[in-house]
Amino acid sequence: MADALCAVAGAAFGLLVRFGGTVPSSLHLYPSVWVSAALPVVWVLAMLVSRSYEERFLWVGPEEFRRVFRAAVLLLAVIGTLSWGLRIELPRVFVVVALPAVTVLTLAQRYAQRKRLHRERGRGRYQQTTLIVGHPDAVHALQREMAREVYHGYRVVGCCLPANAGGGLPVSIRGLPVLGAVDEVADVVTRNQVDTVAVLPCPELDGSSLRRLGWELEKTSAELLLAPAVTDVVGSRVQIRPVCGLPLLHMERPELHGGRRLAKEVLDAAGAFTLLLVLAPVLLGVALAVRVTSYGPALYRQDRIGRDGCSFPMLKFRTMVDGAERLAPRGEQECDGNGVLFKLRRDPRVTPLGRLLRRHSLDELPQLLNVLRGQMSLVGPRPPLASEVQRYGLDMRRRLLVKPGLTGLWQVSGRSDLSWDDSVRMDVRYVENWSLMLDFMILWKTFGAVVRGRGAY
């Protein structure tokens, strides 16, 4: 219904552009009127053909928006083919104005509905009861991930574990009820009215066992989700490839080289140059305020580690008293960080103006010069200190394959409030799944994160 209303609004806008607000006496003779009247029905049909109403594509992920674009392209191709093949003169306003307007309105209303649904799910509504099947450690990891990203709508009600050699099962694992063994999944689903079954890789569920489980779940309304052994990789990098009659998962390489990397660097340079011009009055005002309110230089330089482990001087507005390094508090008990990052929520070295600058990330603006110099990117992992890099494990060194960023997944996901494990997960996820679309999404979300100031201290 909402998509049809968007089509009505787009058609009305096209007619308004076509006739300029005046109503001709013979309105019914104009092809624009007939085409616009048919647009809502045709648009809904195109959306059906593009499978944009399937539940698995709704409300989460970019696939929903891609299918709306696919419907628009499909409709445009059909119109062009019919117009050329049957020599039908269709009004240009339909193609140039009405169809783009319908697409934009549909995307906007679906985005608004998605955000509203996510808020409701955050309050515990519209959740799908979920059963996790696998070994205890993997079950706990997936449950923690689902609890963290509750907007996806999965509420874990229990798990099924492989039976021990002695045959007994624990009552619960880390507070999650154990509802049965892996060979009792179908009975557990029926007994507890489970909506979704998430199966993690485990030897007890081989190909034939999974196939039988799928047959048993066909008798219920529960969906079956199979988790791959490789995590934190988005679907666009994973494709099913038939090999010798087997559906094998093919994982594409991360897009860290070639034309896309060149495009990212060009966009970084152009974006940094434009932002420096636009924000020049803000930069000058903040620099003057820092000099006036406390003794010392306006800018603070600190060596950070960039791509391939190369060191560079990162610029920030000074938010602490001059010579704050000599006054650094000592002792782990004073640290509010996450075990590797040293942070204090109420650091006495931070000036009153510095607290305001940190809260809204204004102290980071000089890093636009680092971006312009090619040392940083607009979007990327957090720029680490050399002392942090020395404590990195193998996974965390993946972040050094790309330039650090002025913003990133860490900034739009909680910043200093993140645990070290979450920081690792965010940075590795970014490197593994980098794309220009992901960068645009992070830039879009950065504004809200900066205004809220959550996790900044």
XYZ file of N, CA and C in Angstrom, residues 18-202:
555
model
N 4.321 18.467 -15.873
C 3.890 18.451 -17.281
C 2.987 19.629 -17.616
N 2.029 19.929 -16.727
C 1.051 20.961 -17.056
C 1.305 22.274 -16.326
N 2.309 22.314 -15.475
C 2.657 23.565 -14.835
C 1.595 24.146 -13.929
N 0.777 23.314 -13.328
C -0.239 23.791 -12.399
C -1.547 24.181 -13.042
N -1.612 24.190 -14.383
C -2.865 24.505 -15.086
C -3.525 23.220 -15.550
N -4.857 23.187 -15.572
C -5.608 22.003 -15.977
C -6.234 22.259 -17.350
N -5.768 21.567 -18.408
C -6.349 21.754 -19.738
C -7.804 21.281 -19.786
N -8.559 21.819 -20.719
C -9.971 21.453 -20.839
C -10.144 20.010 -21.287
N -9.285 19.533 -22.142
C -9.377 18.149 -22.644
C -8.309 17.283 -21.973
N -8.359 17.245 -20.649
C -7.326 16.539 -19.892
C -7.265 15.062 -20.244
N -8.437 14.468 -20.534
C -8.463 13.027 -20.776
C -7.797 12.638 -22.085
N -7.508 13.602 -22.946
C -6.889 13.291 -24.237
C -5.372 13.172 -24.135
N -4.804 13.570 -23.024
C -3.358 13.570 -22.883
C -2.867 12.190 -22.452
N -1.876 11.630 -23.192
C -1.330 10.327 -22.800
C -0.702 10.352 -21.401
N -0.209 11.526 -20.995
C 0.421 11.629 -19.676
C -0.537 11.238 -18.564
N -1.812 11.591 -18.743
C -2.802 11.298 -17.717
C -3.021 9.797 -17.594
N -3.146 9.124 -18.743
C -3.402 7.690 -18.723
C -2.187 6.919 -18.193
N -1.025 7.337 -18.609
C 0.183 6.665 -18.142
C 0.350 6.875 -16.630
N 0.099 8.096 -16.155
C 0.231 8.380 -14.725
C -0.807 7.618 -13.911
N -2.013 7.456 -14.464
C -3.051 6.714 -13.747
C -2.682 5.234 -13.612
N -1.973 4.711 -14.614
C -1.579 3.298 -14.579
C -0.299 3.066 -13.771
N 0.433 4.147 -13.459
C 1.734 3.997 -12.815
C 1.678 3.247 -11.478
N 0.715 3.529 -10.555
C 0.708 2.792 -9.282
C 0.596 1.277 -9.466
N -0.275 0.841 -10.384
C -0.439 -0.598 -10.610
C 0.825 -1.189 -11.220
N 1.376 -0.497 -12.213
C 2.576 -0.993 -12.892
C 3.761 -1.033 -11.932
N 3.849 -0.031 -11.065
C 4.962 0.022 -10.116
C 4.900 -1.139 -9.117
N 3.735 -1.414 -8.596
C 3.592 -2.526 -7.657
C 3.910 -3.845 -8.347
N 3.491 -3.995 -9.609
C 3.816 -5.215 -10.349
C 5.323 -5.354 -10.537
N 6.004 -4.245 -10.856
C 7.458 -4.288 -11.017
C 8.140 -4.659 -9.699
N 7.608 -4.164 -8.593
C 8.171 -4.513 -7.289
C 7.954 -5.992 -6.974
N 6.811 -6.536 -7.397
C 6.555 -7.958 -7.201
C 7.531 -8.801 -8.010
N 7.752 -8.396 -9.268
C 8.663 -9.147 -10.130
C 10.082 -9.113 -9.571
N 10.489 -7.988 -8.994
C 11.841 -7.880 -8.428
C 11.947 -8.530 -7.050
N 10.846 -9.117 -6.572
C 10.794 -9.858 -5.303
C 11.157 -8.971 -4.107
N 10.736 -7.717 -4.177
C 11.051 -6.791 -3.096
C 10.102 -6.924 -1.915
N 9.088 -7.789 -2.021
C 8.153 -7.990 -0.911
C 8.431 -9.270 -0.135
N 9.472 -10.006 -0.514
C 9.810 -11.210 0.235
C 10.359 -10.829 1.607
N 9.915 -11.524 2.621
C 10.237 -11.151 3.996
C 11.731 -11.143 4.271
N 12.475 -12.037 3.622
C 13.910 -12.120 3.909
C 14.670 -10.895 3.414
N 14.062 -10.098 2.486
C 14.729 -8.914 1.973
C 14.255 -7.629 2.653
N 13.280 -7.727 3.537
C 12.678 -6.532 4.115
C 13.389 -6.102 5.396
N 13.581 -4.788 5.533
C 13.916 -4.103 6.782
C 15.349 -4.232 7.254
N 16.155 -5.114 6.694
C 17.551 -5.239 7.125
C 18.434 -5.398 5.895
N 19.499 -4.606 5.815
C 20.488 -4.774 4.765
C 20.179 -3.995 3.507
N 21.200 -3.814 2.663
C 21.044 -3.044 1.424
C 20.287 -3.772 0.324
N 20.070 -5.085 0.472
C 19.406 -5.846 -0.583
C 18.008 -5.319 -0.853
N 17.303 -4.853 0.175
C 15.964 -4.307 -0.013
C 16.006 -3.107 -0.948
N 16.961 -2.201 -0.748
C 17.061 -1.011 -1.579
C 17.521 -1.364 -2.989
N 18.399 -2.370 -3.098
C 18.836 -2.795 -4.432
C 17.667 -3.315 -5.250
N 16.735 -3.996 -4.606
C 15.591 -4.542 -5.333
C 14.618 -3.448 -5.743
N 14.541 -2.368 -4.997
C 13.732 -1.230 -5.437
C 14.357 -0.611 -6.694
N 15.683 -0.440 -6.683
C 16.363 0.061 -7.874
C 16.162 -0.892 -9.045
N 16.210 -2.197 -8.761
C 16.026 -3.188 -9.816
C 14.630 -3.071 -10.427
N 13.627 -2.819 -9.597
C 12.265 -2.636 -10.112
C 12.184 -1.424 -11.012
N 12.859 -0.335 -10.623
C 12.839 0.878 -11.448
C 13.525 0.637 -12.793
N 14.676 -0.047 -12.762
C 15.389 -0.331 -14.019
C 14.571 -1.272 -14.891
N 13.951 -2.279 -14.277
C 13.113 -3.211 -15.037
C 11.958 -2.485 -15.700
N 11.287 -1.622 -14.946
C 10.158 -0.882 -15.510
C 10.611 0.038 -16.634
N 11.757 0.679 -16.457
C 12.289 1.552 -17.502
C 12.629 0.759 -18.758
N 13.201 -0.436 -18.581
C 13.546 -1.266 -19.744
C 12.298 -1.737 -20.474
N 11.263 -2.135 -19.728
C 10.020 -2.576 -20.367
C 9.372 -1.431 -21.136
N 9.359 -0.250 -20.523
C 8.765 0.910 -21.193
C 9.522 1.236 -22.470
N 10.860 1.222 -22.388
C 11.658 1.521 -23.574
C 11.457 0.499 -24.676
N 11.369 -0.778 -24.314
C 11.176 -1.835 -25.310
C 9.815 -1.725 -25.977
N 8.769 -1.530 -25.184
C 7.424 -1.400 -25.748
C 7.300 -0.153 -26.613
N 7.890 0.927 -26.162
C 7.817 2.170 -26.934
C 8.505 2.019 -28.277
N 9.653 1.323 -28.289
C 10.379 1.150 -29.552
C 9.728 0.080 -30.419
N 9.338 -1.041 -29.808
C 8.799 -2.149 -30.591
C 7.425 -1.850 -31.173
N 6.552 -1.221 -30.387
C 5.192 -0.929 -30.842
C 5.034 0.491 -31.363
N 6.137 1.243 -31.358
C 6.125 2.634 -31.831
C 5.059 3.467 -31.121
N 5.070 3.327 -29.788
C 4.141 4.094 -28.954
C 4.894 5.293 -28.390
N 4.344 6.464 -28.611
C 4.957 7.677 -28.101
C 4.509 7.896 -26.651
N 5.380 7.538 -25.719
C 5.073 7.765 -24.312
C 5.611 9.128 -23.878
N 4.913 9.819 -23.001
C 5.359 11.142 -22.568
C 6.713 11.086 -21.863
N 7.592 12.022 -22.242
C 8.926 12.034 -21.638
C 8.879 12.335 -20.154
N 7.873 13.090 -19.731
C 7.790 13.447 -18.324
C 7.656 12.209 -17.440
N 7.115 11.126 -18.006
C 6.961 9.893 -17.251
C 8.332 9.315 -16.904
N 9.234 9.313 -17.907
C 10.557 8.725 -17.721
C 11.484 9.668 -16.958
N 11.417 10.947 -17.246
C 12.368 11.907 -16.698
C 11.996 12.358 -15.289
N 10.671 12.442 -14.995
C 10.234 13.021 -13.724
C 9.512 11.998 -12.847
N 8.442 11.395 -13.383
C 7.563 10.576 -12.549
C 8.267 9.329 -12.003
N 8.925 8.566 -12.871
C 9.559 7.323 -12.422
C 10.690 7.572 -11.425
N 11.603 8.533 -11.668
C 12.606 8.824 -10.631
C 11.986 9.291 -9.313
N 10.901 10.093 -9.408
C 10.249 10.555 -8.179
C 9.658 9.390 -7.399
N 9.040 8.437 -8.103
C 8.475 7.263 -7.437
C 9.571 6.453 -6.762
N 10.702 6.281 -7.437
C 11.809 5.507 -6.866
C 12.332 6.151 -5.593
N 12.548 7.470 -5.644
C 13.070 8.182 -4.476
C 12.077 8.125 -3.314
N 10.789 8.340 -3.608
C 9.777 8.296 -2.552
C 9.668 6.909 -1.936
N 9.750 5.879 -2.766
C 9.677 4.511 -2.249
C 10.862 4.201 -1.350
N 12.057 4.598 -1.776
C 13.241 4.380 -0.942
C 13.126 5.135 0.382
N 12.624 6.362 0.320
C 12.514 7.172 1.533
C 11.508 6.566 2.520
N 10.341 6.151 2.012
C 9.341 5.601 2.944
C 9.770 4.247 3.490
N 10.493 3.456 2.695
C 10.984 2.180 3.216
C 12.080 2.393 4.255
N 12.905 3.402 4.039
C 13.922 3.719 5.033
C 13.269 4.182 6.331
N 12.228 5.015 6.228
C 11.525 5.490 7.420
C 10.858 4.328 8.159
N 10.232 3.413 7.409
C 9.619 2.251 8.050
C 10.667 1.360 8.710
N 11.822 1.233 8.066
C 12.889 0.415 8.638
C 13.355 0.994 9.973
N 13.593 2.316 10.017
C 14.055 2.933 11.252
C 13.010 2.803 12.358
N 11.734 2.945 11.996
C 10.679 2.799 12.994
C 10.646 1.368 13.528
N 10.781 0.371 12.641
C 10.786 -1.026 13.070
C 11.982 -1.319 13.967
N 13.134 -0.757 13.631
C 14.325 -0.972 14.448
C 14.135 -0.401 15.849
N 13.488 0.763 15.936
C 13.226 1.335 17.258
C 12.282 0.439 18.061
N 11.267 -0.084 17.402
C 10.323 -0.966 18.089
C 10.998 -2.256 18.533
N 11.870 -2.797 17.697
C 12.590 -4.012 18.080
C 13.521 -3.745 19.252
N 14.080 -2.526 19.312
C 14.905 -2.167 20.447
C 14.120 -2.147 21.748
N 12.798 -1.960 21.644
C 11.931 -1.996 22.822
C 11.387 -3.401 23.096
N 11.852 -4.380 22.313
C 11.438 -5.760 22.550
C 10.233 -6.217 21.770
N 9.765 -5.430 20.806
C 8.598 -5.809 20.020
C 9.023 -6.346 18.652
N 8.088 -7.076 18.014
C 8.288 -7.622 16.663
C 9.550 -8.486 16.580
N 9.768 -9.331 17.585
C 10.935 -10.205 17.610
C 10.563 -11.603 17.120
N 11.512 -12.273 16.482
C 11.353 -13.667 16.084
C 12.055 -14.555 17.114
N 11.331 -15.492 17.683
C 11.958 -16.422 18.623
C 12.958 -17.293 17.865
N 14.142 -17.437 18.437
C 15.255 -18.069 17.719
C 15.882 -19.167 18.572
N 16.163 -20.290 17.925
C 16.858 -21.413 18.550
C 18.219 -21.555 17.882
N 19.279 -21.608 18.683
C 20.637 -21.749 18.155
C 21.104 -23.183 18.369
N 21.685 -23.768 17.334
C 22.151 -25.156 17.377
C 23.649 -25.165 17.111
N 24.416 -25.770 18.014
C 25.862 -25.838 17.826
C 26.573 -26.137 19.127
N 27.894 -25.917 19.131
C 28.700 -26.139 20.323
C 28.607 -24.916 21.242
N 28.832 -25.100 22.554
C 28.578 -24.035 23.529
C 29.266 -22.708 23.227
N 30.553 -22.724 22.888
C 31.261 -21.465 22.658
C 30.689 -20.723 21.458
N 30.423 -21.460 20.375
C 29.858 -20.831 19.189
C 28.444 -20.323 19.452
N 27.667 -21.079 20.217
C 26.307 -20.655 20.565
C 26.348 -19.355 21.354
N 27.246 -19.287 22.329
C 27.342 -18.078 23.149
C 27.756 -16.870 22.306
N 28.706 -17.081 21.373
C 29.162 -15.968 20.531
C 28.023 -15.438 19.658
N 27.240 -16.341 19.063
C 26.138 -15.905 18.215
C 25.037 -15.243 19.044
N 24.760 -15.792 20.230
C 23.741 -15.182 21.081
C 24.146 -13.768 21.487
N 25.409 -13.583 21.804
C 25.900 -12.254 22.184
C 25.778 -11.277 21.012
N 26.072 -11.766 19.807
C 25.957 -10.907 18.624
C 24.510 -10.517 18.375
N 23.585 -11.459 18.508
C 22.171 -11.154 18.296
C 21.631 -10.214 19.373
N 22.119 -10.364 20.600
C 21.692 -9.468 21.676
C 22.233 -8.066 21.459
N 23.428 -7.962 20.873
C 24.022 -6.660 20.631
C 23.280 -5.923 19.513
N 22.914 -6.627 18.458
C 22.244 -6.004 17.314
C 20.787 -6.458 17.297
N 20.065 -5.992 18.318
C 18.690 -6.442 18.522
C 17.753 -5.954 17.428
N 18.159 -4.934 16.674
C 17.290 -4.414 15.621
C 17.061 -5.420 14.504
N 17.876 -6.466 14.431
C 17.631 -7.504 13.431
C 16.381 -8.313 13.756
N 15.957 -8.303 15.005
C 14.677 -8.916 15.357
C 14.736 -10.366 15.777
N 15.907 -10.850 16.225
C 16.021 -12.237 16.666
C 16.139 -12.281 18.190
N 15.200 -12.946 18.854
C 15.234 -13.113 20.304
C 15.527 -14.582 20.613
N 16.712 -14.843 21.132
C 17.163 -16.213 21.377
C 16.455 -16.752 22.617
N 15.744 -17.853 22.446
C 15.000 -18.454 23.564
C 15.693 -19.683 24.131
N 16.676 -20.195 23.432
C 17.369 -21.375 23.923
C 18.305 -21.940 22.877
N 18.897 -23.092 23.182
C 19.843 -23.700 22.260
C 19.738 -25.219 22.335
N 20.273 -25.859 21.317
C 20.418 -27.315 21.290
C 21.894 -27.640 21.118
N 22.405 -28.521 21.959
C 23.824 -28.847 21.977
C 24.039 -30.307 21.614
N 25.245 -30.642 21.110
C 25.571 -32.060 20.909
C 25.593 -32.783 22.251
N 25.105 -34.003 22.272
C 25.085 -34.794 23.507
C 26.503 -35.173 23.899
N 26.800 -35.094 25.201
C 28.110 -35.506 25.696
C 28.254 -37.023 25.610
N 29.494 -37.486 25.815
C 29.741 -38.936 25.781
C 28.922 -39.647 26.859
N 28.731 -38.967 28.006
C 27.935 -39.553 29.071
C 26.447 -39.450 28.832
N 26.065 -38.673 27.811
C 24.652 -38.574 27.461
C 23.923 -37.426 28.108
N 24.501 -36.746 29.086
C 23.807 -35.675 29.773
C 24.025 -34.321 29.124
N 23.058 -33.428 29.297
C 23.156 -32.071 28.796
C 23.006 -31.107 29.967
N 23.727 -29.989 29.936
C 23.550 -29.006 31.011
C 22.175 -28.355 30.915
N 21.734 -27.803 32.014
C 20.443 -27.105 32.035
C 20.526 -25.804 31.259
N 21.682 -25.141 31.339
C 21.879 -23.882 30.632
C 23.367 -23.652 30.427
N 23.694 -22.760 29.503
C 25.074 -22.333 29.299
C 25.088 -20.809 29.345
N 25.780 -20.277 30.330
C 25.912 -18.824 30.507
C 24.552 -18.134 30.489
N 23.596 -18.755 31.163
C 22.268 -18.168 31.290
C 21.304 -18.495 30.180
N 21.748 -19.174 29.116
C 20.872 -19.527 27.996
C 20.356 -20.954 28.197
N 19.034 -21.146 28.218
C 18.494 -22.498 28.451
C 18.891 -23.478 27.353
N 19.236 -24.683 27.751
C 19.492 -25.779 26.814
C 18.191 -26.567 26.690
N 17.592 -26.539 25.506
C 16.262 -27.122 25.306
C 16.301 -28.537 24.764
N 17.489 -29.028 24.375
C 17.570 -30.387 23.859
C 18.879 -30.627 23.153
N 19.007 -31.817 22.578
C 20.194 -32.189 21.819
C 19.988 -31.843 20.348
N 21.053 -31.974 19.558
C 20.984 -31.576 18.155
C 20.031 -32.470 17.358
N 19.807 -33.700 17.809
C 18.887 -34.575 17.091
C 17.442 -34.390 17.548
N 17.194 -33.395 18.412
C 15.840 -33.113 18.895
C 15.351 -31.735 18.463
N 16.013 -31.140 17.463
C 15.703 -29.757 17.075
C 14.256 -29.609 16.631
N 13.782 -30.513 15.786
C 12.408 -30.403 15.269
C 11.382 -30.465 16.398
N 11.601 -31.370 17.351
C 10.679 -31.461 18.492
C 10.724 -30.199 19.345
N 11.927 -29.642 19.540
C 12.064 -28.412 20.322
C 11.351 -27.256 19.627
N 11.469 -27.185 18.313
C 10.805 -26.120 17.541
C 9.296 -26.208 17.710
N 8.760 -27.406 17.588
C 7.309 -27.586 17.719
C 6.842 -27.286 19.138
N 7.595 -27.746 20.113
C 7.199 -27.595 21.513
C 7.254 -26.138 21.972
N 8.211 -25.357 21.446
C 8.413 -23.982 21.909
C 7.969 -22.941 20.885
N 7.349 -23.383 19.774
C 6.856 -22.465 18.745
C 7.959 -21.506 18.291
N 9.073 -22.077 17.886
C 10.232 -21.303 17.463
C 10.030 -20.811 16.021
N 10.416 -19.555 15.761
C 10.269 -18.970 14.425
C 11.483 -19.220 13.545
N 12.680 -19.238 14.140
C 13.916 -19.333 13.364
C 14.888 -20.282 14.044
N 15.534 -21.131 13.255
C 16.571 -22.036 13.750
C 17.882 -21.641 13.090
N 18.874 -21.267 13.901
C 20.200 -20.901 13.407
C 21.170 -22.023 13.735
N 21.716 -22.664 12.704
C 22.608 -23.809 12.889
C 24.043 -23.371 12.640
N 24.895 -23.598 13.632
C 26.317 -23.277 13.530
C 27.098 -24.512 13.092
N 28.261 -24.332 12.464
C 29.036 -25.483 12.016
C 29.437 -26.384 13.177
N 29.139 -27.671 13.064
C 29.581 -28.648 14.059
C 29.594 -30.029 13.398
